[in-house]
Short mmCIF file of C-alpha atoms in Angstrom, two decimals:
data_model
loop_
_atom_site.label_atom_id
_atom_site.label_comp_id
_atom_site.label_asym_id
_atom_site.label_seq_id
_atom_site.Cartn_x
_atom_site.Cartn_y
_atom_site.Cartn_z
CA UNK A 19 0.00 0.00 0.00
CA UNK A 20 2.79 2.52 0.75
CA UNK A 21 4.53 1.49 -2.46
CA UNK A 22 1.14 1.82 -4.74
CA UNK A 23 0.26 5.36 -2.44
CA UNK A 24 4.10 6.85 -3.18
CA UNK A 25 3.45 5.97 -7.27
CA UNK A 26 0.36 7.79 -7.54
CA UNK A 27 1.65 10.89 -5.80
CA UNK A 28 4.97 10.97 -8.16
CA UNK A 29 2.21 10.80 -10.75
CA UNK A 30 0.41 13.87 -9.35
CA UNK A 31 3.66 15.85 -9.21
CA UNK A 32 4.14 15.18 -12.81
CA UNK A 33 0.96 16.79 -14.14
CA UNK A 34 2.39 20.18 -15.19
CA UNK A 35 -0.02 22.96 -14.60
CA UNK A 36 -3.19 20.84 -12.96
CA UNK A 37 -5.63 24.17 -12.52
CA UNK A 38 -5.19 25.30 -16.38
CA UNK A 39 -8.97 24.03 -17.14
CA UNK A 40 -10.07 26.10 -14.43
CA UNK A 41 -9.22 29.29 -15.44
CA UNK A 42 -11.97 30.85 -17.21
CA UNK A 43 -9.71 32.74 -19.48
CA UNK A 44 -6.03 32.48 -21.45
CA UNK A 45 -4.30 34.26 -23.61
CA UNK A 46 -1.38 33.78 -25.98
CA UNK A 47 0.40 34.22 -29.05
CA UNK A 48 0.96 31.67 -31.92
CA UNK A 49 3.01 31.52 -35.23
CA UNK A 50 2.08 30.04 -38.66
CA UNK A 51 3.75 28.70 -41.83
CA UNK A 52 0.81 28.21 -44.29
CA UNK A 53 0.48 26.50 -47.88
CA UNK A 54 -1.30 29.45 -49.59
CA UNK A 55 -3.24 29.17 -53.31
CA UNK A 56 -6.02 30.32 -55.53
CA UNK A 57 -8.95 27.98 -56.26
CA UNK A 58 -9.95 29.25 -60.04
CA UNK A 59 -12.22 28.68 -62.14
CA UNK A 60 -11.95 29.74 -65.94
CA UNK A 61 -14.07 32.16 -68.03
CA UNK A 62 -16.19 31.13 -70.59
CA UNK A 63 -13.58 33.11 -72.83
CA UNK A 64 -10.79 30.99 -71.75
CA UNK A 65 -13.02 27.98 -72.89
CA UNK A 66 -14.05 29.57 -76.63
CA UNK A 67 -10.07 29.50 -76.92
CA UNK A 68 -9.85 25.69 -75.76
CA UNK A 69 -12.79 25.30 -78.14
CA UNK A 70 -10.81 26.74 -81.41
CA UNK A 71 -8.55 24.58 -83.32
CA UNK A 72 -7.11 27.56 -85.27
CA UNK A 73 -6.47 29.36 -82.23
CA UNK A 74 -2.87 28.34 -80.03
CA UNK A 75 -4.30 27.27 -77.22
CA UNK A 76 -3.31 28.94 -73.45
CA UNK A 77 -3.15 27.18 -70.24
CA UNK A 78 -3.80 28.91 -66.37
CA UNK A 79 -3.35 27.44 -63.66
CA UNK A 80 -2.56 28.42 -59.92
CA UNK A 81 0.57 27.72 -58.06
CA UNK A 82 1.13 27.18 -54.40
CA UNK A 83 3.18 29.53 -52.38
CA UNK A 84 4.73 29.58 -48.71
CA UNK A 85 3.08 32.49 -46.09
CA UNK A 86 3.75 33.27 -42.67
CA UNK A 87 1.29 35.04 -40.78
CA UNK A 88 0.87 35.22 -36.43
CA UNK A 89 -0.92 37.14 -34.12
CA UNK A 90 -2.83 36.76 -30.61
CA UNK A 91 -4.88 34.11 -28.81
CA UNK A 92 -7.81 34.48 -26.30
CA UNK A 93 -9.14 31.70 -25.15
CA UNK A 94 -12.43 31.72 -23.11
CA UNK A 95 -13.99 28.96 -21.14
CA UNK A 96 -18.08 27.87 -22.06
CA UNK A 97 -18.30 24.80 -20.95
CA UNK A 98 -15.79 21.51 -19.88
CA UNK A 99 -14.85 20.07 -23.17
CA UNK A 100 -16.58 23.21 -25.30
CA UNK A 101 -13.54 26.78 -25.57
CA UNK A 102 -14.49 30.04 -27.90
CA UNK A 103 -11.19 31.73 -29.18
CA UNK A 104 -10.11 34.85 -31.29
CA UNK A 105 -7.33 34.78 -32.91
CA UNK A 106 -6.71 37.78 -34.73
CA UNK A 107 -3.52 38.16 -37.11
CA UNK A 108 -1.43 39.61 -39.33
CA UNK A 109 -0.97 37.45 -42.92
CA UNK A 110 1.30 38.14 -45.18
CA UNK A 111 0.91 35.89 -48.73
CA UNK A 112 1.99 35.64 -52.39
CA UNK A 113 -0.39 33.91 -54.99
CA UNK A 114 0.33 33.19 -58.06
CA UNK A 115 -1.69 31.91 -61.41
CA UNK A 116 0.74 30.75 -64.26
CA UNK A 117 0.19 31.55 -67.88
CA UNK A 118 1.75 29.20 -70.69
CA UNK A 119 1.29 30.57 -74.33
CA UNK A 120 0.05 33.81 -73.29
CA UNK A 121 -0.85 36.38 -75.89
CA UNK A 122 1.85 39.34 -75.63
CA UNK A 123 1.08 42.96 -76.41
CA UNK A 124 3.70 42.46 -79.53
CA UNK A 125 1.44 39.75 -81.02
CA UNK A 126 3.99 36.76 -79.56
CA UNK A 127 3.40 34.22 -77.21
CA UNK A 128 5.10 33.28 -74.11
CA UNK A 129 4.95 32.42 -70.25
CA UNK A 130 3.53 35.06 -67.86
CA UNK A 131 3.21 34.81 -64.19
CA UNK A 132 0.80 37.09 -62.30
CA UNK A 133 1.42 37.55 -58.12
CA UNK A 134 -0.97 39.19 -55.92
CA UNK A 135 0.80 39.90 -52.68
CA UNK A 136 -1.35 40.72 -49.75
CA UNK A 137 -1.08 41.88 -46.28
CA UNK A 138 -4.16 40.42 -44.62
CA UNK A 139 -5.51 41.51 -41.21
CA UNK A 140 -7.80 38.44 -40.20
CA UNK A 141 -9.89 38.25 -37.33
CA UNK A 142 -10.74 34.27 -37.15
CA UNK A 143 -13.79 33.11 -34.18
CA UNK A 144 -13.75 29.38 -33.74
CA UNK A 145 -14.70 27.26 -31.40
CA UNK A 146 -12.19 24.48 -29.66
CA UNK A 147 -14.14 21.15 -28.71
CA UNK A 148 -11.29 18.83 -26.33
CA UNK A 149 -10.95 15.90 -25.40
CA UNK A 150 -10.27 14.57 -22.06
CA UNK A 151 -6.89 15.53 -20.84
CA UNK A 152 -4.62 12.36 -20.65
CA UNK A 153 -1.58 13.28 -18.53
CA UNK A 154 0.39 16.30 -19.92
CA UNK A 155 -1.53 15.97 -23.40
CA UNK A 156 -5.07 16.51 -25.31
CA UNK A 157 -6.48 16.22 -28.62
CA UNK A 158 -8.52 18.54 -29.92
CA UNK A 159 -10.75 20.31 -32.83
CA UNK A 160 -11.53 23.68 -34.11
CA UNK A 161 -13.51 25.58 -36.48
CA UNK A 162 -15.15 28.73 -37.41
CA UNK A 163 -14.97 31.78 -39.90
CA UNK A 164 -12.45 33.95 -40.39
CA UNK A 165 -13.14 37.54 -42.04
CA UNK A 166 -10.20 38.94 -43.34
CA UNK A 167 -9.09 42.52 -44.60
CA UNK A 168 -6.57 43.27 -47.45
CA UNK A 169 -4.36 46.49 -46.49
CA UNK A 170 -2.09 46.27 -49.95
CA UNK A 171 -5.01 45.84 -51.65
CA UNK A 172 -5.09 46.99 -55.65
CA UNK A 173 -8.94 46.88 -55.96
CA UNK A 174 -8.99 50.83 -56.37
CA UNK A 175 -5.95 51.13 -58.87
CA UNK A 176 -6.07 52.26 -62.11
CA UNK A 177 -6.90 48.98 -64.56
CA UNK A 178 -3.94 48.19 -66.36
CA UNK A 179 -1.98 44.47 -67.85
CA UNK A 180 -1.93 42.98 -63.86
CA UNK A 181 -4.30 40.59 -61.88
CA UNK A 182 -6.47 42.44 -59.32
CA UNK A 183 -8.06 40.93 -56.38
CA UNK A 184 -11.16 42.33 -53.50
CA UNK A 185 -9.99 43.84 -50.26
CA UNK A 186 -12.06 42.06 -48.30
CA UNK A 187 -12.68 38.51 -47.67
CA UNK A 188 -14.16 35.46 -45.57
CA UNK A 189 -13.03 32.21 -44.96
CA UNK A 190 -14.76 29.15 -43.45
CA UNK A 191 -12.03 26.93 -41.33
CA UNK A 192 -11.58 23.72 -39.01
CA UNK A 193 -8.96 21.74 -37.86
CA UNK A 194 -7.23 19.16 -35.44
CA UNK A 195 -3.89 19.68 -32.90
CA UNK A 196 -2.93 18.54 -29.61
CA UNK A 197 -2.33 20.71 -26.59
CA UNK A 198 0.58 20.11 -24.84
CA UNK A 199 1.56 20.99 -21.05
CA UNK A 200 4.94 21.62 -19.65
CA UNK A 201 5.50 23.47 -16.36
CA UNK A 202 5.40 27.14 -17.01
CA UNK A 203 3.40 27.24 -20.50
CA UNK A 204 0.93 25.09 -23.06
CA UNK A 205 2.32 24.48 -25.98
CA UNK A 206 -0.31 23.54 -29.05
CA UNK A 207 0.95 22.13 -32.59
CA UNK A 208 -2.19 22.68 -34.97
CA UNK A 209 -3.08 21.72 -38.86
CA UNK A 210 -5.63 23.77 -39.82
CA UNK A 211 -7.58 24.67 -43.40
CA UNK A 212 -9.03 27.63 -44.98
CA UNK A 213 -11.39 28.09 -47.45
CA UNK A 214 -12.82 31.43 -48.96
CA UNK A 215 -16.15 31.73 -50.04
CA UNK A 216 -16.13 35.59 -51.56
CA UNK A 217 -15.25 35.43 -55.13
CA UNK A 218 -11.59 36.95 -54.94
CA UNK A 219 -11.63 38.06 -58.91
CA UNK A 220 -11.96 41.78 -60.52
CA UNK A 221 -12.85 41.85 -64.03
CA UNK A 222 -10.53 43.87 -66.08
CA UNK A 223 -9.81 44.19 -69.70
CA UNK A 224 -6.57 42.07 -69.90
CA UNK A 225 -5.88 38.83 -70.83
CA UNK A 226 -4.95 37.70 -67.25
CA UNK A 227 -8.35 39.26 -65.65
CA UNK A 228 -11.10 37.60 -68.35
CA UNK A 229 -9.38 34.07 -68.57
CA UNK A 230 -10.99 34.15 -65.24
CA UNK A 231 -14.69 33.71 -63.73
CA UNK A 232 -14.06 33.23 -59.90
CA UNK A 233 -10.78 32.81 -57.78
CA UNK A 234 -11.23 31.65 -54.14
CA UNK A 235 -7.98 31.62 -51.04
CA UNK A 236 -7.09 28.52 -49.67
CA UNK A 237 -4.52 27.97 -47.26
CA UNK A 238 -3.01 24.61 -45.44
CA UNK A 239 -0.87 25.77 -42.28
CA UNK A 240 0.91 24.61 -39.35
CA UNK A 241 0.10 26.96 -36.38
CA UNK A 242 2.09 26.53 -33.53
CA UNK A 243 0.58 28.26 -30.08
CA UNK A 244 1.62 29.60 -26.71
CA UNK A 245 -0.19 30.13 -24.00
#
């Protein structure tokens, strides 16, 4: 009995920070490496091209580019197993769309590539469900929306031979991580995805603008929190 009754209190003493659940509020910070891309779709122009056998045909297609963004974390408390959380960030991403056999001013053809660089402040509101806390570690899942606000935005520049996107924008996301506990801090590993439902395009007259109908943002990213 002493043996078994010395065991479970080394056990105790090795539960870093017991009383975290009870706290009714936490805050942090948390960084992010995300997968970042446009989900197009093509014009009906872009398909009349397709359609031509006299015409050289021209292909678009998005690329996928590294981000970073990071920002703050607070946590609130609703019910045992059930946490709201704001997140809000600064994002800062370069999307590309590819085009092979594109129609240059000079009448030739060649390979274009058309980047939209943003700055996005996003304000993300999800909600964490957990699971039961198993020694120093917990699995758990998120999801929410996430409105987002473009401050390099080119919506209100002069049209010209570039790619144009909206300013403002709102995402739908969920995903899974683990919380972590050491002594002093929680540490949470999370994969998380992004998709945007506002139609990202602006119609200009240029051959990169209506190959287009609709371009969406999508992200993958690895978000690693403190708290």
């Amino acid at each position: 009995m002493a043996g078994s009754s010395a065991l479970a209190q080394k056990r105790v003493a090795q539960l870093n920070k017991p009383n975290y659940d009870e706290r009714p509020v936490h805050y942090g910070f948390y960084l992010a490496l995300p997968l970042t891309r446009y989900n197009i779709e093509h014009s009906q122009e872009y398909a009349d091209q397709l359609a031509d056998p006299d015409l050289p045909h021209m292909s678009v297609n998005a690329r996928t580019s590294p981000g970073f963004y990071t920002g703050l974390v607070l946590n609130v408390r609703l019910a045992q197993y059930l946490d709201a959380r704001f997140v809000p960030g600064v994002g800062f991403y370069g999307r590309s769309i590819e085009y092979k056999n594109a129609l240059q001013d000079d009448g030739s053809r060649g390979d274009a590539t058309q980047t939209i660089s943003s700055t996005m402040v996003e304000l993300p509101l999800l909600l964490k469900y957990k699971a039961k806390r198993r020694t120093n570690f917990r699995m758990y899942m998120v999801g929410g929306l996430k409105p987002g606000i473009d401050l390099s935005s080119r919506k209100n520049q002069r049209e010209g031979e570039t790619l144009r996107a909206e300013k403002f924008d709102l995402a739908v996301e969920y995903g899974v991580g683990v919380d972590i506990f050491y002594p002093f801090f929680k540490f949470a590993p999370e994969l998380r995805f992004s998709h945007g439902l506002l139609n990202q395009h602006i119609l200009d007259d240029n051959i990169y603008s209506t190959s287009l109908q609709r371009m969406t943002n999508h992200n993958v990213s690895l978000i690693l929190f403190f708290e």
